[in-house]
């Protein structure tokens, strides 16, 4: 994608579809409409019809996996959650639930916007195809061969290994990513529990509505006031639904950074892995060079079976020695290449740049999220004051 | 109809002014003693047995009607005071406060200071200050019930508390109980008849309440024996008292429901509070691992803590002020139902005796004995007292509940106002920081660069 052809992207709609899946079973799934328009056309005031295509969640996942493997030093923006987690009891955990689908639509749009505005990722061809080529995109992705790299990488990431010279900064960053993950998930769980309880408090007040109404029936002067107050209590009880629905947006913002923490950790881990591979390669290179030296000078400095057998059974023939030396030279040349590669592969600079970019984005986004949360709380307080003041007016008229 | 004598009731030492002010005695309208005297033969039992006045006619015992009439009567206004005035002259002020714990070898108990200020001549001094314990209040209430059975006596807070479940000496319990005792005493002091009861006088002024517990016990027994021995069954309760009974039943039910709802809300709020506290600590602990976000996160943690405090205050208030008043009224209703039953008793007795007397008269022309008239007076007195007290009670109830419910609304408003203020100040803090120059703190990130 050309930097100049900046695009306006949005995930406009969601629709249910039915079809046969990979094992020929009938399934229902949701597809999302991606609309794109060239930015300059919009800026110039034209209003061209957007290009659009439909994609389902699994295709977004495929795109992201491709990006993670292809750009291991980039903190790749996360997708909205696959299944509803951290639900408080009234909230549906059903993937087909319209509210869930809507929040997912917003999350997918957010993902695309973040990827498209990333200084490195935005140039990726596969990303471009994803946005413009409805058919043939999958083939293009598989053709990149990223899956081969993905498998080995995943295996490596879960393996345990010890690095001799860990990069202090990356280690601390990895530690931070663990903290971020832990804190955001704790917060999401605690928030869900709070939401649950608050729901209960509000709904019980609805009972006041009923009993005030019944009571007003046996009263003369007090009747009207009680009846009206009862209505306000009903309104109070009903208001919690909207309040908590809105709070889900805040939860979604937190979730994004929960998943971002994973992405950050992956970058650090990849760095660690590469560092380990580099150390292995360097180690190997040193030992090969030593072997060459021994072979060339005949001085054995290190213990080796070859050395032992030489001592026991006598030295080998000069032709054999030459052959072995040649082989070693080749291996050493290869080894040096590997070391060079691995050194570069650590992408220390690039990773650090992206981590810095991520850090600034995180601070800004989360601060905004907290402000929005405070705004929501204030709105809830104002509603509460309104309802109870109204109720008080009714009580005064009793 | 005789106007003399204390109205056939067990009270002793009723002062003349109390008699004169009795609704029935001063009425100009001739109160028909009941159709039995005028109707020949009294064959029409139904008419005879019901309270003579048809429902449409304003009852002669209607409080306001009588009070107005009383004001016209010069005799009553001899000393310029009219305790029956609608806008009641307050000349007796009582307060219960200053709880103190007393430890003796036998027991530990709490006493309260009962202070009185009055201009009434029934009292020797204008001021009194005595110490009383719950037992003494209980004694007073029993005495009032016995001596003024036709009146509604306000309730006391619950006597028994389960040891081990409730701490009888905890500040909250003592505070709640004291407020209820204060209310009880004030209600008695405000009552136009009860406030002149000599037992109240003794309670407020005597240095040492010579309670004569034994006698009190006996008279209680006597009363109940009287009731049982009467054995008269009421046939028809007059409609206005039926209405009272029905109202009390329904009201009792509704109060019970409200009590349950209020308790449930307190429970839910307490559980919410637990989660909210935990929620606040998560923000605080997250702040520890952040740099730029540390202050904002700590700010949020602080807000949440403030909200917790505000909620705690409100819940405490509800527990201490709201629930006890509800419970008080439930007790009140119980005692009112008792009074209604006693009224039914007195009507049943009268009708029973009347029926017997009329039968005898038919048989051997024995005239209706004076007792029957006395019973009738007693019944009518009861009816009048009850109706007057009922109106009073309704009016007080309205005020009390208006106050109670507006209080509840106020507490909720205050709670939200506190929370709103906390969040608003946080926003100011957060938005200020946004415009602040962020390069002020050197961080690991920047060093790396």
Coordinates of C-alpha atoms in Angstrom, one line a residue, chain A residues 167-170 172-173 176 179-180 183-184 186-187 190-191 193-195 197-198 200-202 204-205 207-208 211-212 214-215 218-219 221-222 226 233 236 247 250 254 264 348-349 352-353 355-356 358-360 362-364 366-368 370-371 373-375 377-378 380-382 384-385 388-389 391-392 395-398, chain B residues 246-247 250-251 253-255 257-258 261-265 268-269 271-273 275-276 278-279 282-283 285-293 296-297 300 304 318 322 390-391 394 397-399 401-402 405-406 408-410 412-413 415-417 419-420 423-424 426-427 429-434 438 443-446 448-449:
Chain A
X167 CA 19.2 -7.5 27.7
X168 CA 18.2 -5.7 30.9
X169 CA 15.8 -3.3 29.2
X170 CA 13.9 -6.1 27.4
X172 CA 12.3 -5.3 32.4
X173 CA 9.8 -4.7 29.6
X176 CA 6.2 -4.9 32.9
X179 CA 2.4 -6.7 35.4
X180 CA 0.1 -5.0 32.9
X183 CA -3.4 -5.8 36.6
X184 CA -5.8 -5.4 33.7
X186 CA -7.6 -8.3 37.9
X187 CA -9.3 -5.0 37.2
X190 CA -13.2 -6.9 40.0
X191 CA -15.2 -4.5 37.8
X193 CA -18.2 -8.3 40.3
X194 CA -18.9 -4.7 41.2
X195 CA -21.3 -4.4 38.3
X197 CA -23.6 -6.1 42.9
X198 CA -24.6 -2.7 41.8
X200 CA -28.7 -6.0 42.6
X201 CA -28.8 -2.8 44.7
X202 CA -30.7 -0.9 42.0
X204 CA -34.2 -4.1 44.8
X205 CA -35.3 -0.5 44.9
X207 CA -39.7 -3.3 45.1
X208 CA -40.3 0.1 46.8
X211 CA -45.1 -1.5 47.8
X212 CA -45.6 2.3 47.7
X214 CA -50.0 -0.8 47.3
X215 CA -49.7 1.4 50.3
X218 CA -55.1 2.7 51.7
X219 CA -54.1 6.3 52.3
X221 CA -53.8 12.5 51.9
X222 CA -50.6 10.5 51.6
X226 CA -46.6 7.8 47.7
X233 CA -38.3 4.2 42.4
X236 CA -34.3 4.3 39.4
X247 CA -19.6 0.8 31.2
X250 CA -14.7 1.1 29.4
X254 CA -9.2 -2.2 29.3
X264 CA 4.2 -6.7 24.1
X348 CA 16.9 -4.3 18.9
X349 CA 16.6 -0.8 17.6
X352 CA 12.7 -0.5 21.0
X353 CA 11.3 2.2 18.7
X355 CA 7.9 -0.3 22.2
X356 CA 8.4 3.4 22.8
X358 CA 3.4 1.7 22.2
X359 CA 4.2 3.1 25.6
X360 CA 3.1 6.6 24.6
X362 CA -0.9 3.3 26.0
X363 CA -0.4 6.2 28.4
X364 CA -2.5 8.4 26.2
X366 CA -5.6 4.7 29.2
X367 CA -5.6 8.2 30.6
X368 CA -8.4 9.0 28.2
X370 CA -9.9 6.8 32.9
X371 CA -11.3 10.3 32.1
X373 CA -14.8 6.4 33.2
X374 CA -14.9 9.4 35.6
X375 CA -17.4 11.1 33.2
X377 CA -19.5 8.0 37.0
X378 CA -20.5 11.6 37.2
X380 CA -24.6 8.2 37.0
X381 CA -24.4 10.4 40.1
X382 CA -26.3 13.1 38.4
X384 CA -29.2 9.4 41.0
X385 CA -29.5 12.9 42.4
X388 CA -34.0 10.9 44.5
X389 CA -34.7 14.7 44.4
X391 CA -38.8 11.2 45.0
X392 CA -38.2 13.7 47.8
X395 CA -42.6 12.6 49.7
X396 CA -42.9 16.2 50.7
X397 CA -46.3 16.3 49.1
X398 CA -47.5 13.4 51.2
Chain B
X246 CA -58.6 -3.2 58.2
X247 CA -56.3 -0.2 57.8
X250 CA -52.9 -3.7 55.6
X251 CA -50.6 -1.0 56.9
X253 CA -48.4 -5.7 56.1
X254 CA -46.9 -2.9 54.0
X255 CA -44.6 -1.8 56.8
X257 CA -42.7 -5.4 53.3
X258 CA -40.9 -2.1 53.5
X261 CA -37.0 -4.3 51.3
X262 CA -34.9 -1.9 53.4
X263 CA -33.0 -4.8 54.9
X264 CA -32.4 -6.4 51.6
X265 CA -31.1 -3.1 50.2
X268 CA -27.0 -5.7 48.8
X269 CA -25.2 -2.5 49.5
X271 CA -21.9 -6.8 49.4
X272 CA -21.5 -4.1 46.8
X273 CA -19.2 -2.2 49.2
X275 CA -16.5 -5.6 46.0
X276 CA -16.0 -1.8 45.5
X278 CA -11.4 -4.6 46.4
X279 CA -11.9 -2.8 43.1
X282 CA -6.7 -3.1 42.2
X283 CA -6.3 0.4 40.8
X285 CA -1.7 -1.7 43.0
X286 CA -1.7 -1.1 39.2
X287 CA -0.5 2.4 39.9
X288 CA 2.6 0.9 41.5
X289 CA 3.8 -0.5 38.2
X290 CA 3.1 2.5 36.1
X291 CA 4.9 5.8 35.6
X292 CA 2.8 8.3 33.6
X293 CA -0.3 6.5 34.7
X296 CA -4.3 9.0 37.4
X297 CA -4.7 5.4 38.6
X300 CA -9.2 6.7 40.6
X304 CA -13.5 4.8 44.7
X318 CA -30.4 3.8 57.3
X322 CA -34.8 4.3 59.1
X390 CA -56.8 7.7 66.0
X391 CA -57.0 11.1 64.3
X394 CA -52.9 9.4 61.7
X397 CA -48.0 9.0 61.3
X398 CA -48.2 11.2 58.2
X399 CA -45.6 13.6 59.6
X401 CA -43.4 9.0 57.5
X402 CA -43.0 12.2 55.5
X405 CA -39.0 9.1 53.6
X406 CA -37.7 12.5 52.8
X408 CA -34.1 8.6 53.1
X409 CA -34.2 10.6 49.9
X410 CA -31.9 13.2 51.4
X412 CA -29.3 9.2 48.9
X413 CA -28.9 12.6 47.3
X415 CA -24.4 10.1 48.9
X416 CA -24.4 10.9 45.2
X417 CA -23.3 14.4 45.7
X419 CA -19.4 10.8 44.8
X420 CA -19.9 13.3 42.1
X423 CA -15.1 12.3 40.4
X424 CA -15.3 15.9 39.3
X426 CA -10.4 13.8 39.6
X427 CA -11.3 14.9 36.1
X429 CA -6.6 16.6 37.9
X430 CA -6.5 14.3 34.9
X431 CA -7.1 16.9 32.4
X432 CA -4.5 19.2 33.8
X433 CA -1.9 16.5 33.5
X434 CA -2.8 16.0 29.9
X438 CA 5.5 15.0 29.8
X443 CA 12.3 7.2 32.5
X444 CA 13.8 3.9 31.5
X445 CA 12.3 4.3 28.1
X446 CA 14.0 7.6 27.3
X448 CA 17.3 3.6 26.1
X449 CA 16.7 6.0 23.3

